[in-house]
Short mmCIF file of C-alpha atoms in Angstrom, two decimals:
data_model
loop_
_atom_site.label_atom_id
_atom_site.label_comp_id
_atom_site.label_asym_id
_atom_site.label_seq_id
_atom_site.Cartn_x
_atom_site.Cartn_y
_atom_site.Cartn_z
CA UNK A 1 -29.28 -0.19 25.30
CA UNK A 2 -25.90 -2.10 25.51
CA UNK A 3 -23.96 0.96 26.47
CA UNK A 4 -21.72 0.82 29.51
CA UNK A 5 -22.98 3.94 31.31
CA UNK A 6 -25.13 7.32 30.49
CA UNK A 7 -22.56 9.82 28.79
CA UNK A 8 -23.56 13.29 29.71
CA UNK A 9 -21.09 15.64 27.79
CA UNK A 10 -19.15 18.12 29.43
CA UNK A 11 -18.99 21.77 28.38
CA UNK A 12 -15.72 21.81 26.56
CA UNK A 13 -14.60 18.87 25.17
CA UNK A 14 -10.75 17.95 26.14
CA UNK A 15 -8.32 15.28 24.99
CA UNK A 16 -8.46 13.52 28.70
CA UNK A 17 -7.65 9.95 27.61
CA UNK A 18 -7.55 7.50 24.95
CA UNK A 19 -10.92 6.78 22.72
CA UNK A 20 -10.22 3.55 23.38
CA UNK A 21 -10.83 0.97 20.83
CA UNK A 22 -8.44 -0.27 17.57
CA UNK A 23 -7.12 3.02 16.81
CA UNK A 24 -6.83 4.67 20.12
CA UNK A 25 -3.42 4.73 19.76
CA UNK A 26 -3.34 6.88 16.90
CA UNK A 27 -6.04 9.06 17.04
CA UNK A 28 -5.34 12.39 18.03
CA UNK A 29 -7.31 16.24 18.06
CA UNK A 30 -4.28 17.78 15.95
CA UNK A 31 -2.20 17.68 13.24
CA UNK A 32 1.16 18.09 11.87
CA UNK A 33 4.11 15.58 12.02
CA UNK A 34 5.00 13.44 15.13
CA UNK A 35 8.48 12.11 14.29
CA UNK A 36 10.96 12.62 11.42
CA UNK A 37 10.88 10.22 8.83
CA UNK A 38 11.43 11.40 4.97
CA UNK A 39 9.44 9.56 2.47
CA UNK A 40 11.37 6.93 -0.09
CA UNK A 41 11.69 7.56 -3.43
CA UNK A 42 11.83 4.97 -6.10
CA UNK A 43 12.48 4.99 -9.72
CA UNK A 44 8.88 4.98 -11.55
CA UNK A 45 7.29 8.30 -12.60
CA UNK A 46 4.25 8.01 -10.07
CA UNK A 47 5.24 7.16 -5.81
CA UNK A 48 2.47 6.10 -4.22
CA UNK A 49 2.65 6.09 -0.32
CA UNK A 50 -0.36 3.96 0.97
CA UNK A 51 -1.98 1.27 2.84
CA UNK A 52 -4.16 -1.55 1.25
CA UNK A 53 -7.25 -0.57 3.44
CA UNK A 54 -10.55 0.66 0.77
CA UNK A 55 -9.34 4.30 0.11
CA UNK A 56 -5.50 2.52 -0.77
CA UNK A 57 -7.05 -0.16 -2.87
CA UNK A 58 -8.65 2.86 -5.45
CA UNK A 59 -5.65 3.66 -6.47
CA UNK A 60 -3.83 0.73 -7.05
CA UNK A 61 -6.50 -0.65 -9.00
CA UNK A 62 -6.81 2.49 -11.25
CA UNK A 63 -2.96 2.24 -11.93
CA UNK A 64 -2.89 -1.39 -12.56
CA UNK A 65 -5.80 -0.42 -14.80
CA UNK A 66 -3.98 2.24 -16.73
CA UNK A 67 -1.11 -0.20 -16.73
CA UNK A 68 -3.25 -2.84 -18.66
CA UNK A 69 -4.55 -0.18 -21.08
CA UNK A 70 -0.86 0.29 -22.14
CA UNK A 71 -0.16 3.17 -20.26
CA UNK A 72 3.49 3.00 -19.87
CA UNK A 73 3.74 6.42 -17.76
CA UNK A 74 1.36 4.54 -15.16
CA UNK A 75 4.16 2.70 -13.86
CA UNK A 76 4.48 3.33 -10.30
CA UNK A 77 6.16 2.21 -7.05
CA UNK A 78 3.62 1.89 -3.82
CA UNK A 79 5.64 2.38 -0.64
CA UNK A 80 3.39 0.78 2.42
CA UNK A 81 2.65 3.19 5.10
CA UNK A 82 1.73 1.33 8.27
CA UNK A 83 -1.12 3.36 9.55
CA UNK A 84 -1.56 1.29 12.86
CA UNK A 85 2.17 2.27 13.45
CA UNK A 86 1.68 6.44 12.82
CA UNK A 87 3.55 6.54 9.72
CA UNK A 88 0.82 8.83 8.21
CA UNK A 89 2.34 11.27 11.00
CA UNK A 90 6.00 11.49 9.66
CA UNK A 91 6.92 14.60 8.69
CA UNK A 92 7.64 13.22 4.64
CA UNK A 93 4.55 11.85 4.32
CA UNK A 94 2.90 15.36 6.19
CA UNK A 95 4.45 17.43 4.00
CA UNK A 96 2.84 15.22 0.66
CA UNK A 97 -0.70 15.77 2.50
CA UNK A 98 -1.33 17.97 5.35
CA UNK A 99 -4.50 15.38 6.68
CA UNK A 100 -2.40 12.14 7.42
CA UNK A 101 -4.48 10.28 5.69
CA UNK A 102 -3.52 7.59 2.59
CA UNK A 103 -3.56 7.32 0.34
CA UNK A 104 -0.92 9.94 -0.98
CA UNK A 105 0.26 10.43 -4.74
CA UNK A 106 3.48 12.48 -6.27
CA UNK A 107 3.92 12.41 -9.70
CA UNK A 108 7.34 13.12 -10.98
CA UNK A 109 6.95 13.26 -14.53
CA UNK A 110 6.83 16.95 -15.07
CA UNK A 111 9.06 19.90 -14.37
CA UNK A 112 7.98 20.11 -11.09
CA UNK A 113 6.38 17.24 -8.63
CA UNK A 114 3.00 17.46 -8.29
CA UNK A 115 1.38 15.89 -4.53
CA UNK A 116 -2.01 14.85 -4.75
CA UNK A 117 -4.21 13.03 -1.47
CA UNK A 118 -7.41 12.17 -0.70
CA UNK A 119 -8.32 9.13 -2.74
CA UNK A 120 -10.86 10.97 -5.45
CA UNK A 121 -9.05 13.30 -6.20
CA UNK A 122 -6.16 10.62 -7.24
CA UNK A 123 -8.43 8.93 -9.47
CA UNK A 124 -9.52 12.37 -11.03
CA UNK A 125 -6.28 13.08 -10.95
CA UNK A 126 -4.99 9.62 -12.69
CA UNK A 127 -8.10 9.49 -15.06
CA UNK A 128 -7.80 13.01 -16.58
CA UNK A 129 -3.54 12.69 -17.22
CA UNK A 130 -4.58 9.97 -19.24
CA UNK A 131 -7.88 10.51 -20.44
CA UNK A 132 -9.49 7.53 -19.51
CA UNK A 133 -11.91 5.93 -17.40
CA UNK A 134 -13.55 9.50 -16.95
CA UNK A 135 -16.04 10.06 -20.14
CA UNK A 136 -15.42 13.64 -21.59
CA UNK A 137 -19.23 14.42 -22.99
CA UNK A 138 -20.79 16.84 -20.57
CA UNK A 139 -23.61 14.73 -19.10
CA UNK A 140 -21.47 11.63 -18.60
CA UNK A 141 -19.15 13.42 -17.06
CA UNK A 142 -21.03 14.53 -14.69
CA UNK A 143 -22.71 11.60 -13.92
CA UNK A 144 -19.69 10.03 -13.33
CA UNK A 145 -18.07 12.83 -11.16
CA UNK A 146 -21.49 12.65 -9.14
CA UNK A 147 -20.95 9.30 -7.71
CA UNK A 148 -17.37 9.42 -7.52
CA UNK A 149 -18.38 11.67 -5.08
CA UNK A 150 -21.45 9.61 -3.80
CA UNK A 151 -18.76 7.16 -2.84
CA UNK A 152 -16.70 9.65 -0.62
CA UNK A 153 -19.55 10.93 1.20
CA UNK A 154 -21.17 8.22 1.63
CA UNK A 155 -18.00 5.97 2.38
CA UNK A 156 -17.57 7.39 6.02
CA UNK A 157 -21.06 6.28 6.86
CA UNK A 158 -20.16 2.38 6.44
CA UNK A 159 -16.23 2.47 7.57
CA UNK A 160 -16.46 5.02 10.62
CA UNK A 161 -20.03 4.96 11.04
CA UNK A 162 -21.11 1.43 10.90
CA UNK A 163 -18.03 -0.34 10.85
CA UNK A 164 -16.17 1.21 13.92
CA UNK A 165 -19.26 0.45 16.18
CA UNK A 166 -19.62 -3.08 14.41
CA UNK A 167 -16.37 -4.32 14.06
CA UNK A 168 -13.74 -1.79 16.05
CA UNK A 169 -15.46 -0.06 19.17
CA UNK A 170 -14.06 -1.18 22.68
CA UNK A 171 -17.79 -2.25 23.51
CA UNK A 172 -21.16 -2.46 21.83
CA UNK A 173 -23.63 0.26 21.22
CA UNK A 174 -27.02 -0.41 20.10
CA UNK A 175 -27.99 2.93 19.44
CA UNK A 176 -24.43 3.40 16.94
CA UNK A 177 -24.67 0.10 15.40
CA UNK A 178 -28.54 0.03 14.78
CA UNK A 179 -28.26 4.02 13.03
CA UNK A 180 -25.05 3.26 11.04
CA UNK A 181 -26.43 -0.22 9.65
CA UNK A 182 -29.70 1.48 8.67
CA UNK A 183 -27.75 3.98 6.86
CA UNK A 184 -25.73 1.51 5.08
CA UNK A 185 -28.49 -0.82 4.11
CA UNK A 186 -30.00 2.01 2.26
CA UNK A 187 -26.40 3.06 0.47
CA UNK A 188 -26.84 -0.16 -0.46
CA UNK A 189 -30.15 0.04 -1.77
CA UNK A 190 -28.97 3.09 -3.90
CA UNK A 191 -26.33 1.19 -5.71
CA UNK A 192 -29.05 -1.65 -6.11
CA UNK A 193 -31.77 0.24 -7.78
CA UNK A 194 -29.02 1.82 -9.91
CA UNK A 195 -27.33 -0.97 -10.86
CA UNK A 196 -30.70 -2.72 -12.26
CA UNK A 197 -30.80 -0.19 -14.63
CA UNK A 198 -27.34 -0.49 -16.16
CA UNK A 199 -24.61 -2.62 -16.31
CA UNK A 200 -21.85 0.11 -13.90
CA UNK A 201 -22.45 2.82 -11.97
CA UNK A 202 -22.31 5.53 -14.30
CA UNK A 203 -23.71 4.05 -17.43
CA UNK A 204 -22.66 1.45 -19.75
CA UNK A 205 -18.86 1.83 -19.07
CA UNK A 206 -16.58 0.89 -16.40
CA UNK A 207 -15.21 4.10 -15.11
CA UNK A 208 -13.32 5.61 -11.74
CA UNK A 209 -17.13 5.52 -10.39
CA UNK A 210 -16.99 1.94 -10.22
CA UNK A 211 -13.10 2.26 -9.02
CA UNK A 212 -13.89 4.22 -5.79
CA UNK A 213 -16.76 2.27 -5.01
CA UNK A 214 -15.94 -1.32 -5.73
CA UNK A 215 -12.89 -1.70 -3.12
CA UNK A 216 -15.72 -0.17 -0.37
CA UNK A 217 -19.23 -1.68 -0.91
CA UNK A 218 -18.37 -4.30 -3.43
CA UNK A 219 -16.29 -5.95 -0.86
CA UNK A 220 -19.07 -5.62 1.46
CA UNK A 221 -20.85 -7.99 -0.38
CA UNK A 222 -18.73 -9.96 -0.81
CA UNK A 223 -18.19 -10.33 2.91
CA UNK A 224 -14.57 -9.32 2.59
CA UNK A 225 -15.23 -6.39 5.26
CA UNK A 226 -16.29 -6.17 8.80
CA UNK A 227 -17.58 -10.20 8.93
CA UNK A 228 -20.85 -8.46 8.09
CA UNK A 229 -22.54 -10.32 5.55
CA UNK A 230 -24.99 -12.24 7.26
CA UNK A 231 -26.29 -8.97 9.76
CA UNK A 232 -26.94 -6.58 6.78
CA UNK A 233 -28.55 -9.37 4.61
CA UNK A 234 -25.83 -8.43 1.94
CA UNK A 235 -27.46 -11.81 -0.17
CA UNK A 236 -30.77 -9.05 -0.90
CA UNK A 237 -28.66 -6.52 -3.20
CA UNK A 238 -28.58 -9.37 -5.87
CA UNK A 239 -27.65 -6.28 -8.63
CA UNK A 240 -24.68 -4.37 -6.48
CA UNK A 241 -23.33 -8.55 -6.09
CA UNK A 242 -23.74 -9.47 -9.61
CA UNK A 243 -21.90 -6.03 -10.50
CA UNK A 244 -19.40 -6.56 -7.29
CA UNK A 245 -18.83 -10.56 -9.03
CA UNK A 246 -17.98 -8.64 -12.14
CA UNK A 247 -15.33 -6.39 -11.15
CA UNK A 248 -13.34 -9.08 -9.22
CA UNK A 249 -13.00 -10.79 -12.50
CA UNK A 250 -10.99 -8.04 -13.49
CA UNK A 251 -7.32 -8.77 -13.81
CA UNK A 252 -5.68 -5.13 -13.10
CA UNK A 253 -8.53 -5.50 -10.00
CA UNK A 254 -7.01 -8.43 -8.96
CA UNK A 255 -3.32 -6.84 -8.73
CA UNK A 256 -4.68 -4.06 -7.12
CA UNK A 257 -6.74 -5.10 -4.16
CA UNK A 258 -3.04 -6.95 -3.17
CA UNK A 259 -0.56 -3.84 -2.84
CA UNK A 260 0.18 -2.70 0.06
CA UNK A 261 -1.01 -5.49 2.47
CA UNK A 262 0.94 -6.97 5.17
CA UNK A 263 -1.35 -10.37 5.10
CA UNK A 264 0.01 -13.78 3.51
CA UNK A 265 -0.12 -13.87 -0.29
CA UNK A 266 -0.16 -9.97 -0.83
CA UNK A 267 2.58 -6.83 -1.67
CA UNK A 268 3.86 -4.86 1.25
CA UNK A 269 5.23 -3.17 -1.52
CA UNK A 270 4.85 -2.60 -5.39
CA UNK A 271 7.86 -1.78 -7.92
CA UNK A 272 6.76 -3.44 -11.26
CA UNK A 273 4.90 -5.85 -12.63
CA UNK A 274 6.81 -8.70 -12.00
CA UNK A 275 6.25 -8.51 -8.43
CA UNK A 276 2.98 -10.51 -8.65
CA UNK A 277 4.51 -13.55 -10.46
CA UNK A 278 3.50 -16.08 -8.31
CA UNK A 279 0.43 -14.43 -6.47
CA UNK A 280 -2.27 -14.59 -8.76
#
């Protein structure tokens, strides 16, 4: 084992020290706000407060995705909320969703504004305002509501399981790397087998199945996450790449994956459509 020393676990657990690792810094055993800092508002009907990691990218593709259905109400701005920096722990961003997590979602086009987090629920949220992308006969439905939430059970298993101890953890730990790979081979083997049968994960049609999962395992694949590729013989899922290929071609897919990202050639921010003149 490549583990630094035996951990034998105390009684009670206490908040001692750092984790260590990339997000020592930020991780914490409570909630609530840290610091005062309201939320901006801009002048679109949906505000989006977000970072362009997997969970951030759902959304932004399922808006650019209303957006090219001619969904005018879709427009949206996307405010970037710098997670390595604690934003998620100002008290506007708290008080839109109580978890600090992103990505967050108000939409102002009713009477009232209506706060909606966690990313599923956004895309349930999104698909069902504008009935689409969500198939409305009973057994569809629920097929594609089944792994929507496939994807965010799963999901935890390849970003904090495998790819904390792979890519992230201040040392290297056989025992963590060799149970979260096996676990996300065989998520990977579940999307395969499906995806032989059809041509997207719910059936026939593209739908918010394909949205939540795409930006997580299809990037996998594509060995845009983790530098991972090569160690979980991504090349062997030939059906989840051919389907992963697919998506990418997607224009509104294309827009999305780029909003909120700090790297060269993306959006730190998006307030219409124009602001990708130039990008793509």
């Amino acid at each position: 084992m490549s583990q630094l020393s035996e951990y034998v676990p105390p009684k009670v657990w206490t908040w001692d020290q750092p984790s260590g690792g990339r997000f020592a810094s930020i991780n914490r055993p409570v909630s609530g706000p840290t610091h005062d800092q309201p939320l901006p508002l801009g002048k679109h009907p949906l505000q989006l407060y977000s970072q362009g990691t997997p969970n951030g990218i759902k959304v932004t593709i399922m808006l650019e995705e209303l957006l090219a259905a001619g969904h005018a109400g879709a427009e949206y701005d996307a405010w970037l909320i710098r997670i390595g920096e604690g934003d998620q722990f100002g008290s506007g961003f708290v008080a839109i969703n109580p978890n600090s997590k992103i990505p967050a979602l108000v939409d102002h086009s009713g009477d009232e504004p209506i706060p909606v987090f966690e990313s599923g629920a956004i895309l349930q949220y999104l698909a069902e305002k504008f009935l689409v992308l969500l198939p409305t006969a009973p057994a569809a439905r629920a097929r594609c509501l089944s792994w929507l939430f496939w994807q965010v059970g799963s999901a935890p298993y390849l970003g904090g399981g495998f790819g904390h101890f792979y890519a992230y953890a201040p040392f290297k730990i056989e025992y963590a790397i060799n149970r979260f790979a096996m676990e996300t081979k065989r998520q990977l083997d579940v999307l395969d087998q499906r995806l032989a049968q059809q041509a997207y994960i719910a059936g026939d049609d593209y739908t918010i199945a394909d949205i939540a999962i795409w930006p997580w395992y299809g990037s996998l694949v594509q060995g845009d996450v983790y530098g991972a590729g090569e160690f979980l013989s991504v090349q062997d899922y030939q059906h989840v790449r051919r389907w992963a290929d697919q998506i990418a071609q997607r224009p509104a897919v294309q827009r999305g994956r780029l909003v909120n990202r700090t790297s060269e050639g993306c959006l730190r921010e998006r307030h219409a459509a124009g602001d990708f003149d130039g990008l793509l």
